[in-house]
Coordinates of C-alpha atoms (C1' of nucleotides) in Angstrom, one line a residue:
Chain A
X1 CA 12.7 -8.6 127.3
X2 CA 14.7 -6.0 125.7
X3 CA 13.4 -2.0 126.0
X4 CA 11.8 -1.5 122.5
X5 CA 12.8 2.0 122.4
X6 CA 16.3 1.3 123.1
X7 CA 16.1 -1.8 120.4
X8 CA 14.5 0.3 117.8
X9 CA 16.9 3.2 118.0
X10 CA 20.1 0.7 117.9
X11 CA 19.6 -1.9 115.9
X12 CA 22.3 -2.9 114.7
X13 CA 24.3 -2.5 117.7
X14 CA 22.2 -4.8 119.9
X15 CA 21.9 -7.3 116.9
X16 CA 25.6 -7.3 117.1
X17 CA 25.5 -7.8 120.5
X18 CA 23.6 -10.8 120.1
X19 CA 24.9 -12.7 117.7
X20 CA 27.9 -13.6 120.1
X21 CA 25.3 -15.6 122.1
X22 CA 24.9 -18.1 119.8
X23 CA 20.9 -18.4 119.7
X24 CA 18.7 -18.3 116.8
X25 CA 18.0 -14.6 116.1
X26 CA 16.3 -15.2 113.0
X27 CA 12.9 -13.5 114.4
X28 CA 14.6 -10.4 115.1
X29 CA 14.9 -9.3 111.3
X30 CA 11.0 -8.7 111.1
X31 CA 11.1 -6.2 114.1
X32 CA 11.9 -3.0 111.9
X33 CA 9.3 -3.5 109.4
X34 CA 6.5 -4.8 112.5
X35 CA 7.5 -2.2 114.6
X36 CA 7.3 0.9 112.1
X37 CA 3.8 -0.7 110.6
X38 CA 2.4 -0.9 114.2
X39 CA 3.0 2.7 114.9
X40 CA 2.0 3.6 111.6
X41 CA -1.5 2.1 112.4
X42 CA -1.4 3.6 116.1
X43 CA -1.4 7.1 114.5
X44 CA -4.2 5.9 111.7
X45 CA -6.7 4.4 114.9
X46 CA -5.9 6.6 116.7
X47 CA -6.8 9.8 114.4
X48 CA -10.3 7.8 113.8
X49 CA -10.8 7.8 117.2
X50 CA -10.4 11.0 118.5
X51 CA -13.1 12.2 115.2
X52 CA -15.3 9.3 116.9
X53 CA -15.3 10.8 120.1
X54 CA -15.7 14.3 118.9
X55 CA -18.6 13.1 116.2
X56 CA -20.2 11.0 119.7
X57 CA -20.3 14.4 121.8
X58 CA -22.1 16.1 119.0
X59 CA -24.7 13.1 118.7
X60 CA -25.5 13.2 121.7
X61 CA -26.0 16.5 122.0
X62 CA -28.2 16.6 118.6
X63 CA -30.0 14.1 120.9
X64 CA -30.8 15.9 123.7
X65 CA -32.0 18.8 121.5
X66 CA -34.4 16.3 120.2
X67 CA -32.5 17.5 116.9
X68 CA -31.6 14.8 113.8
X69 CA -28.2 13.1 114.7
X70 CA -28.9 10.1 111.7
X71 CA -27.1 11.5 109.5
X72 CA -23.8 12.3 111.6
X73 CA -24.8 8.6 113.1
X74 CA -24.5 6.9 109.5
X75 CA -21.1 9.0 109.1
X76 CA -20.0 7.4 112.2
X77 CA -21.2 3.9 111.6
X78 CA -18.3 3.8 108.4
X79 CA -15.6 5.1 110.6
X80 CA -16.7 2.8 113.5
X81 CA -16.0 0.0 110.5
X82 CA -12.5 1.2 109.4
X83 CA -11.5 1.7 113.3
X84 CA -12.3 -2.3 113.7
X85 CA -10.3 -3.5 110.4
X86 CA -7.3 -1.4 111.5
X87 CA -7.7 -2.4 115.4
X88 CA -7.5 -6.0 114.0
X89 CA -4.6 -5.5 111.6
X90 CA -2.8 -3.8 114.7
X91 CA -3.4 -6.5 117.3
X92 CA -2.3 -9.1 115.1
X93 CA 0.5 -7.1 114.6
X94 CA 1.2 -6.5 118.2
X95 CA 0.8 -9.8 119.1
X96 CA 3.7 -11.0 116.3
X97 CA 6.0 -8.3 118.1
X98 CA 5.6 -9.4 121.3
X99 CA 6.3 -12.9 119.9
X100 CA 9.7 -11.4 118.9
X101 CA 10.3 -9.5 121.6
X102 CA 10.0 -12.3 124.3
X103 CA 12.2 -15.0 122.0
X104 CA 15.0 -12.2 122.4
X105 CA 17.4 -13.3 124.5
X106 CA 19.1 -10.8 127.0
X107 CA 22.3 -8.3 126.1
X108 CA 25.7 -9.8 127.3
X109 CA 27.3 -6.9 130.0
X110 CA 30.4 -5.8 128.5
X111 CA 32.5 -7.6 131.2
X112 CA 31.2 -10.8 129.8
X113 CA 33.8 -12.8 127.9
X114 CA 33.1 -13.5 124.4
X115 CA 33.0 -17.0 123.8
X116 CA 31.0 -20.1 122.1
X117 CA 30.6 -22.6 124.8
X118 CA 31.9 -24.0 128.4
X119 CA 35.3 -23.7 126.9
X120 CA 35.6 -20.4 127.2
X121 CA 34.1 -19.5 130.4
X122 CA 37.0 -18.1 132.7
X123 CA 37.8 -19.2 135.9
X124 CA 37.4 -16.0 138.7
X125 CA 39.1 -17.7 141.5
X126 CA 38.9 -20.9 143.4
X127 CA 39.0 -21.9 147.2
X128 CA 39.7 -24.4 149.1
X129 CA 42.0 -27.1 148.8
X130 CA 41.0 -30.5 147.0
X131 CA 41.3 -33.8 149.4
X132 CA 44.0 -36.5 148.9
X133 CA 42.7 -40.0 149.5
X134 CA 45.2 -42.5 150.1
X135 CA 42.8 -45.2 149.1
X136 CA 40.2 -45.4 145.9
X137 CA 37.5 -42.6 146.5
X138 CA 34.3 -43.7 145.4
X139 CA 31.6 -41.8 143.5
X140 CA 28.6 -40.1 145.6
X141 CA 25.9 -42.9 144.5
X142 CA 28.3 -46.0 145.5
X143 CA 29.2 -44.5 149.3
X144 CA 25.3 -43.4 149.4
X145 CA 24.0 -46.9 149.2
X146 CA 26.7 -48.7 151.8
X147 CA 25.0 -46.0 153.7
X148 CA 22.1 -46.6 152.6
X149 CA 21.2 -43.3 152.6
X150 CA 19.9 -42.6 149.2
X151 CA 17.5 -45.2 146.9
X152 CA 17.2 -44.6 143.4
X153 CA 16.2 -48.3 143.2
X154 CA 12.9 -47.5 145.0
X155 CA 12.6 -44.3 143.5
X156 CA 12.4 -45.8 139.6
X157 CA 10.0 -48.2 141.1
X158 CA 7.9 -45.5 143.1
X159 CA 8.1 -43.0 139.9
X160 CA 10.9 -42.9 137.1
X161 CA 14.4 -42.6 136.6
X162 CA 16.0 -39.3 137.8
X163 CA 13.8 -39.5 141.2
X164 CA 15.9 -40.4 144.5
X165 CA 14.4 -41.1 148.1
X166 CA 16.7 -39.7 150.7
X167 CA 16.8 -42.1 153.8
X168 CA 17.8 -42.1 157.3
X169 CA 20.8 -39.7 157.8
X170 CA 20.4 -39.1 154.3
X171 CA 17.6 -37.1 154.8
X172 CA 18.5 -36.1 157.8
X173 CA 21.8 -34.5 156.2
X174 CA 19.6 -33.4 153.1
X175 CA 17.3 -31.3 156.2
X176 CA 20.2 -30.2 158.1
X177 CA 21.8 -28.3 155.2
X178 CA 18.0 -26.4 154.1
X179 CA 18.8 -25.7 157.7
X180 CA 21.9 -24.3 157.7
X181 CA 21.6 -23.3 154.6
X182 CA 18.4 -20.9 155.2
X183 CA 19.7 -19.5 158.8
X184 CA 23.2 -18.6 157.2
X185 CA 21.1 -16.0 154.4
X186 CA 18.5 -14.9 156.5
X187 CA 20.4 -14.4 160.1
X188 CA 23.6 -13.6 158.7
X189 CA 23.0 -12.0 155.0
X190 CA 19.8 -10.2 155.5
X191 CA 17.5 -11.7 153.6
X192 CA 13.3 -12.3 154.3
X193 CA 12.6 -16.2 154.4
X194 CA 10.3 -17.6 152.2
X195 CA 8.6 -20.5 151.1
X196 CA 7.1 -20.2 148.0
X197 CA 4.4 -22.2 146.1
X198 CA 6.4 -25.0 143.8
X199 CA 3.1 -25.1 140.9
X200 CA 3.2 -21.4 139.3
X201 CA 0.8 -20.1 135.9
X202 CA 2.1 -19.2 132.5
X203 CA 2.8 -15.6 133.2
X204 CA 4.8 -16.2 135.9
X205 CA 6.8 -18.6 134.0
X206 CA 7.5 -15.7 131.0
X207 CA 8.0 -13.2 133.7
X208 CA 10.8 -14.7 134.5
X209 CA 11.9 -16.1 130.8
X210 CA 11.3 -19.9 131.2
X211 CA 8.7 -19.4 128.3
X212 CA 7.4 -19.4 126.1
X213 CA 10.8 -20.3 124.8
X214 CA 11.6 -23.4 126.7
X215 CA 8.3 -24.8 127.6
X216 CA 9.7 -28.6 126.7
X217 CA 12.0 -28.1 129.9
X218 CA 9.7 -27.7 132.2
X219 CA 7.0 -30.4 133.7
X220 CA 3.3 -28.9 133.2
X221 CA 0.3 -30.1 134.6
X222 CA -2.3 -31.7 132.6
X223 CA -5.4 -29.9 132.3
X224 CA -4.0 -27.2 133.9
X225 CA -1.6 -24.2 132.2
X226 CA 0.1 -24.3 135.7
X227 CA 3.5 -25.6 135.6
X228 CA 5.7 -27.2 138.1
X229 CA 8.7 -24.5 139.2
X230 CA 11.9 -25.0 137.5
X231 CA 13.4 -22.8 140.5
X232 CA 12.0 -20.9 143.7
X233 CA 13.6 -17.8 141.4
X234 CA 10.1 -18.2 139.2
X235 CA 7.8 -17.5 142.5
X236 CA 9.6 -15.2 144.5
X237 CA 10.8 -12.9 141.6
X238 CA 7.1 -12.8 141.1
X239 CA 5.8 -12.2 143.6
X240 CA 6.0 -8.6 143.1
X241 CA 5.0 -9.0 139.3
X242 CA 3.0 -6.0 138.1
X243 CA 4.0 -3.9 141.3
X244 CA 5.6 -0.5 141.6
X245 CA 7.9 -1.0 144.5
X246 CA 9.0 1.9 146.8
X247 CA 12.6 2.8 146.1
X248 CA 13.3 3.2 149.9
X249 CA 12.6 -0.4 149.9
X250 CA 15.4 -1.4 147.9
X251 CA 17.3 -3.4 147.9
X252 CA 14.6 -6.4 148.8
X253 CA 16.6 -9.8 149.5
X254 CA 14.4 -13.0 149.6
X255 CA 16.1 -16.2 150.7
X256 CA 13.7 -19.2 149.6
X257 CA 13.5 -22.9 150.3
X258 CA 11.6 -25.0 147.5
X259 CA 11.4 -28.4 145.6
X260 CA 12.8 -27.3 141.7
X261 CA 11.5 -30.0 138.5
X262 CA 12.8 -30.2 135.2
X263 CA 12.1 -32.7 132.7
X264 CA 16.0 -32.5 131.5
X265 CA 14.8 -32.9 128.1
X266 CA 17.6 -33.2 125.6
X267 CA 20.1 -34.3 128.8
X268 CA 18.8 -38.0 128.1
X269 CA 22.5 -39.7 129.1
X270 CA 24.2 -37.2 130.9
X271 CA 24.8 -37.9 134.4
X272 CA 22.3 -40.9 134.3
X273 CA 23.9 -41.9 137.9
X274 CA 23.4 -40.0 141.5
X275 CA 22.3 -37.0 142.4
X276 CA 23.9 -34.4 139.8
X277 CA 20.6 -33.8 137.4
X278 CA 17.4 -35.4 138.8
X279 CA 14.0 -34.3 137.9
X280 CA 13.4 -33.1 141.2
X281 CA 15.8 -31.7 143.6
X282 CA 16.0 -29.2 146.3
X283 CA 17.4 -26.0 146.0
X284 CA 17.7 -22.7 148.2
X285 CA 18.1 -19.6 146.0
X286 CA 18.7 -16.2 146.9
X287 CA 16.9 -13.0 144.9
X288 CA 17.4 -9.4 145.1
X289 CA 15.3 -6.8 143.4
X290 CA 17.5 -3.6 143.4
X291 CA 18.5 -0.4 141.6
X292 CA 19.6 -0.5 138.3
X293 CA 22.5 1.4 139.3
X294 CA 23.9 -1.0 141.9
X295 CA 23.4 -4.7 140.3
X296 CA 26.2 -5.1 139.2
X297 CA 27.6 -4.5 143.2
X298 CA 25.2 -6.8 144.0
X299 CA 25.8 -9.8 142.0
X300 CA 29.1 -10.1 143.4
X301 CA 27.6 -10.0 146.6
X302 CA 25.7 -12.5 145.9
X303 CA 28.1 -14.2 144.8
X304 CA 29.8 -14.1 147.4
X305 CA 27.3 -15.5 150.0
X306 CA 26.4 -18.2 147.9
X307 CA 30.6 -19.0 148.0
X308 CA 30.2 -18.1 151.9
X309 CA 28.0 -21.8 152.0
X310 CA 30.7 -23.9 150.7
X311 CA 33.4 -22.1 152.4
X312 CA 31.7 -22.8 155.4
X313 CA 30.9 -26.3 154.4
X314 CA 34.8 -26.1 153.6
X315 CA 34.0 -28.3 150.2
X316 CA 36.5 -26.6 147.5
X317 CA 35.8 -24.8 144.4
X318 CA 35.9 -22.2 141.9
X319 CA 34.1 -19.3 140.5
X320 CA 33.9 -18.9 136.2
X321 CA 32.4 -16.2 134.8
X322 CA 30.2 -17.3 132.2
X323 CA 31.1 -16.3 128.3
X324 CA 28.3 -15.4 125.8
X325 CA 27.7 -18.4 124.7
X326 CA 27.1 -20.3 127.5
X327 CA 24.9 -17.2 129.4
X328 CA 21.6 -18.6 129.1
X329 CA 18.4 -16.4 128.0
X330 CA 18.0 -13.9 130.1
X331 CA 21.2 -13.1 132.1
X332 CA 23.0 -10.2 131.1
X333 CA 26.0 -11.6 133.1
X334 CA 26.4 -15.0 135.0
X335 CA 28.8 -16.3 137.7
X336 CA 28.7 -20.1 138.0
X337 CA 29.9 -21.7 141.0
X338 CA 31.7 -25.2 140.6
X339 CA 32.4 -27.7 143.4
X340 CA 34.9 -30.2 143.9
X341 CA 33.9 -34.0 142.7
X342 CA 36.5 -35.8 143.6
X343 CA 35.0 -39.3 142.0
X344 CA 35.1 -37.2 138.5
X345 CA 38.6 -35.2 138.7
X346 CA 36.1 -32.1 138.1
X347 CA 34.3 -29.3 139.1
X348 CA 30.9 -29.0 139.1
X349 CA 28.0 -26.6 138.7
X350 CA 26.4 -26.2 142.5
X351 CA 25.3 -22.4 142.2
X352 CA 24.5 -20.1 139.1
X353 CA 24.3 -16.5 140.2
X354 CA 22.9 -14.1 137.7
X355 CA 21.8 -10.5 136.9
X356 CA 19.4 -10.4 134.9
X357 CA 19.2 -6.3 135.0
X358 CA 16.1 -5.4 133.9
X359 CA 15.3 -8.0 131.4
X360 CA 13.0 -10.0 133.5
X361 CA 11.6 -6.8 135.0
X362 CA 10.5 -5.9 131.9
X363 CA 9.1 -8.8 131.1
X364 CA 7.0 -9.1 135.0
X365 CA 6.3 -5.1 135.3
X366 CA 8.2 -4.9 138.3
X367 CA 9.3 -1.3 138.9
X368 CA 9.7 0.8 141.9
X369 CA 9.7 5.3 142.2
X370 CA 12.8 6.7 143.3
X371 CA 10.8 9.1 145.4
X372 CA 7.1 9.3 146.2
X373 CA 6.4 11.2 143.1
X374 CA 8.7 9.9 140.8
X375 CA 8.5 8.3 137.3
X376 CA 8.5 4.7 137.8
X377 CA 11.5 2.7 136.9
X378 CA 12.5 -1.0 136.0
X379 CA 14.0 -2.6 138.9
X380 CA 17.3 -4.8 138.2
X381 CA 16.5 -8.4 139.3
X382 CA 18.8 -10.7 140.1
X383 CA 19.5 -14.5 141.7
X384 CA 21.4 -17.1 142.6
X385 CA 21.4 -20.5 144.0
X386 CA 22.4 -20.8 147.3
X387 CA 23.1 -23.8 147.2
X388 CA 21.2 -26.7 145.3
X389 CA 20.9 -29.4 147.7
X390 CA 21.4 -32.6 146.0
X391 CA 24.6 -31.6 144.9
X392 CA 25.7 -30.8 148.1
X393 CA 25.3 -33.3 149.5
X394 CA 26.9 -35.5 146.6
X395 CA 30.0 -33.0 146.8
X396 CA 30.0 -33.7 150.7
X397 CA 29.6 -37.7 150.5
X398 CA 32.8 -37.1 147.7
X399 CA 34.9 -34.9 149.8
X400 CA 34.6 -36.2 153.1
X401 CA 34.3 -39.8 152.5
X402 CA 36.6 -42.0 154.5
X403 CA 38.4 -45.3 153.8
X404 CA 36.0 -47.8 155.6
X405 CA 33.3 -46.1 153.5
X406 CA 32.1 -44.1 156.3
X407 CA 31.7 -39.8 156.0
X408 CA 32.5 -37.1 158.1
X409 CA 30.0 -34.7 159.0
X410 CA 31.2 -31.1 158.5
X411 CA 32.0 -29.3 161.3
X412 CA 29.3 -26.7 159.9
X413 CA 26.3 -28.8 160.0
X414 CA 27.2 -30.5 163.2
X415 CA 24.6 -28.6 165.4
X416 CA 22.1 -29.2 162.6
X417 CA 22.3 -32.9 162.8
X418 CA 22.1 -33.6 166.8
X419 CA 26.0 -33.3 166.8
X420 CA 26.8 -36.6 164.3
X421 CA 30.1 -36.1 163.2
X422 CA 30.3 -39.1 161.2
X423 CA 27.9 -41.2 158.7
X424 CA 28.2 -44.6 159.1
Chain B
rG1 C1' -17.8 -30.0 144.2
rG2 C1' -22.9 -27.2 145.2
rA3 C1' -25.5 -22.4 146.2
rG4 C1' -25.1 -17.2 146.6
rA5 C1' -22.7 -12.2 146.6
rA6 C1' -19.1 -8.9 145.0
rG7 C1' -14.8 -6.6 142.1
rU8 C1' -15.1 1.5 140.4
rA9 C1' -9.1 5.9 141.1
rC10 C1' -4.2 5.7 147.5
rC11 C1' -8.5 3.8 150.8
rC12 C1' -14.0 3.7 151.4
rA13 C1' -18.0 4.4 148.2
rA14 C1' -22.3 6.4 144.6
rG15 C1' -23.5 5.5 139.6
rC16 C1' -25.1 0.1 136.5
rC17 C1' -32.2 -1.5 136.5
rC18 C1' -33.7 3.2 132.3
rG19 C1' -26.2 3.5 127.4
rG20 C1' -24.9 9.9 125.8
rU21 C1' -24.7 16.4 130.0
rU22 C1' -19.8 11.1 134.9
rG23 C1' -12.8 10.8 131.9
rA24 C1' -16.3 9.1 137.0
rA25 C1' -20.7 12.1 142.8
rG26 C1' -19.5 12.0 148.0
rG27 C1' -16.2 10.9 152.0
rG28 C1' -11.4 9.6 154.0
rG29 C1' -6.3 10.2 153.4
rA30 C1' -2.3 12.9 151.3
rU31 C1' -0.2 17.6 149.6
rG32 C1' -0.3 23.0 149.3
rC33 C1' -2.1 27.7 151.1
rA34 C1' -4.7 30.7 154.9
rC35 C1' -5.6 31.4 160.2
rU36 C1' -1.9 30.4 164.6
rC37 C1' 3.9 31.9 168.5
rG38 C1' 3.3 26.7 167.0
rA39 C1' 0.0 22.5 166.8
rA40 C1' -5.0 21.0 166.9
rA41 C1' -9.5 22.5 165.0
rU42 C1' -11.4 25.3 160.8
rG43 C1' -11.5 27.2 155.8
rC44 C1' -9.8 27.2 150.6
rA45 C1' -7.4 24.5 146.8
rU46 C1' -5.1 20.2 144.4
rU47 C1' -4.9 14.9 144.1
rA48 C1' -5.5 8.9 137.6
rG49 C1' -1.6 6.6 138.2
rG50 C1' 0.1 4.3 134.3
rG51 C1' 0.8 2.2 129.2
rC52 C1' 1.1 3.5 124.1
rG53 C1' 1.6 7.0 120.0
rG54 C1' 2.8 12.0 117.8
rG55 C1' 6.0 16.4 118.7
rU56 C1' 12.9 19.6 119.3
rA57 C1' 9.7 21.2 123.1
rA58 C1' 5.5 23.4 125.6
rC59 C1' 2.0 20.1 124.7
rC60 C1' -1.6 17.0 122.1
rG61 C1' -4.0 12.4 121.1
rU62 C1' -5.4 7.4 122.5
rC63 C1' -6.5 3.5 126.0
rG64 C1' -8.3 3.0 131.0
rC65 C1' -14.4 1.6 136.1
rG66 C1' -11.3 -7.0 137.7
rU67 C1' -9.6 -9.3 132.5
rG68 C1' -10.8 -10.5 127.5
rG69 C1' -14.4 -10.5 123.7
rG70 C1' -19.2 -8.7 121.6
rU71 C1' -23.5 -5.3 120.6
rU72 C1' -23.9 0.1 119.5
rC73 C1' -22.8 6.3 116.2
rA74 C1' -21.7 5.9 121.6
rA75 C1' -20.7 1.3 127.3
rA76 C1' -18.5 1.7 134.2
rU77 C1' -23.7 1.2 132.5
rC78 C1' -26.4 -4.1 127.8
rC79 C1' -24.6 -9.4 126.3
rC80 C1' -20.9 -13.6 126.6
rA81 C1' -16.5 -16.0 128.6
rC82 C1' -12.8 -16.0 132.1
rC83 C1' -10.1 -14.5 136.7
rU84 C1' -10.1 -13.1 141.8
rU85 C1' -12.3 -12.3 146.6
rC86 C1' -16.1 -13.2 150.3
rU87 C1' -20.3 -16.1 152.7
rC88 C1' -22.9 -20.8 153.4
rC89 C1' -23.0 -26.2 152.5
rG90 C1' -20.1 -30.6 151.3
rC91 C1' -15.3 -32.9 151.3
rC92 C1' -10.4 -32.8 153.2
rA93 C1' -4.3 -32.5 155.2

RNA sequence: GGAGAAGUACCCAAGCCCGGUUGAAGGGGAUGCACUCGAAAUGCAUUAGGGCGGGUAACCGUCGCGUGGGUUCAAAUCCCACCUUCUCCGCCA
């Protein structure tokens, strides 16, 4: 959520801003007129109100002098009417701003490059160096059931398409890098471990900005308005929802481990094979909550330990910096990072690392006091995936796969798998 | 799932039956001042934060006793719904 202030005294400039995004912004043009009628109304109610309370004092004080308060009571009763048809006309009011103002997608930094889709995005840098087979490499899904290490087969059986069972060293590969993945943040990058719950309610879904915008991407649970997390990002960000966080505490770093589902809807054909866009996958993701004033600091950070995984894993890849059309809602600026698939001849998307400034705090009341009398302030927020597992492991199948079908274990996640260096 | 109890400011807690003088007693804590060489103890004082709106500003208004509705001239206090926590029973990994 944008700050209303800021959006009512530049209009035009963050409606400029916007339009680069490429998202419907046809809501935005009733905000002038809503917002200047609902503070129009707040000084009417508000006026009743106070002569209410003044008028109530005086009643009750006829009362108590066992004096005649019906006539100041009658006067009351009228102005007790016109408070309730202007309270109404306000709250409907308020309630179509709000609308607006969460369907308002997040200001572009001006770092971002202005673009319309994945075309544009610029490439940061890259690492690593991409593998030369001297035999036909195979894709992640083909090497995965020689293994057999991963069913899909079963999976459709046992519940749908886009469902995988990880098997034997699979899993075992699948555990070992949650392993790795979790010690690397938390021992070596600070952060506090956490598993979160994976079933979350509706405000902390538009706390973070999945709704009410994108409901039809998420799986929600019938009978219930709890929905099934789309990332850990949706818990742990709030989890300090509706706090005021003590600015000596910041920066706070959580590193959490969860199951993520989306339904994928509208993806119907893309990637209908392996591991790259299931309805359920497994993801560690990283999230800060810091001052405004260092975010941007942080994200590349952040960045930078989610790159410290794959460097480690010694899978290559490269870094793009996200243009304004391809952002997403709330990010004010977004770093994907794209591993090596050799079986495609492409990168791909294995972490998305964002800051979100202070759009989802806005949106969750998270703020924190600079000191301990201090106005409160939004907190900056910000995330990143670090990494998602299922493509890890497709990237390492890819990368290290061997002629006779068989794959190296990285050196990496030796110790995490009982010292296996090779799948066979 | 069944039965019961409770949610009041940073914490504890009175008020709720019998609506108005409680924008919230009292205590703790915190902060300031006094006493002291200093501390402790003691005394005095302050301590609703926050949202929203108006105003160049000082400041003013409004909302606020779990949340949302309702009744009323007026609600922490009455009514309804919901949420959360606790206790007991049942079930269960």
């Amino acid at each position: 959520m944008l700050d209303m202030k800021y959006l009512r005294n530049n209009f035009a400039e963050v409606k400029g801003k916007l339009t680069h995004r490429g998202e419907d912004l046809s809501e935005l043009d009733h905000f002038e007129e809503l917002d200047s009628k609902r503070r129009e109304l707040i000084v009417q109610t508000e006026e009743l109100k106070a002569k209410r309370n003044e008028a109530t004092k005086q009643i009750s004080a006829l009362k108590r002098e066992k004096k005649d308060a019906e006539p100041a009571i009658k006067e009351m009763r009228e102005v007790g009417d016109q408070i309730s048809v202007l309270d109404r006309e306000l709250n409907e009011i308020e309630e179509h701003l709000q609308q607006i103002m969460l369907s308002i997608p997040n200001i572009p930094h001006e770092s971002v490059p202005v673009g319309e889709d994945e075309d544009d995005n610029i490439e940061i840098r890259n690492w690593g160096e991409k593998p030369a087979f001297n035999f036909e490499e195979q894709a992640h899904w083909d090497i995965a059931s020689k293994l057999d290490i991963l069913d899909f087969e079963r999976a459709a059986k046992v519940t749908g398409s886009r469902f995988v069972f990880y098997k034997g060293l699979g899993a075992r590969l699948e555990r070992a890098l949650i392993n790795f993945m979790m010690e690397l943040h938390a021992d070596q990058h600070g952060y506090v471990e956490m598993l979160p719950p994976t079933i979350v309610n509706r405000a902390s879904m538009t706390g973070t900005g999945q709704l009410p915008k994108f409901e039809e991407d998420a799986f929600k649970l019938e009978g219930w308005d709890y929905f099934m997390v789309p990332t850990a990002e949706v818990p742990v960000t709030n989890y300090h929802r509706d706090e005021i966080l003590a600015g000596e505490n910041l920066p706070i770093k959580y590193v959490a481990f969860s199951s993520s589902f989306r339904s994928e809807a509208g993806s119907a054909g893309r990637d209908t094979r392996g591991l790259i866009r299931q309805h359920q996958f497994n993801k560690v993701e990283l999230v800060h909550f810091v001052k405004p004033e260092d975010s941007y600091e942080t994200l590349e950070i952040l960045t930078g330990h989610a790159e410290r995984v794959l460097q480690l894993l010694n899978l290559p890849y490269r870094v793009m910096s996200m243009c304004t059309g391809d952002l997403g809602f709330t990010a004010a600026k977004k770093y994907d990072i794209e591993v090596w698939m050799p079986s495609q001849d492409k990168y791909r998307e294995i972490s998305s690392c964002s800051n979100f400034e202070a759009f989802q705090a806005r949106r969750a009341g998270i703020r924190f006091r600079r000191e301990a009398n201090g106005k409160p302030e939004y907190v900056h927020t910000l995330n990143g995936s670090g990494l998602a597992l299922g493509r890890t492991v497709a990237a390492i199948l890819e990368n290290y796969q061997q002629a006779d079908g068989s794959v190296i274990v990285p050196e990496a996640l030796r110790p995490y798998m009982c010292g296996k260096e090779v799948i066979k």
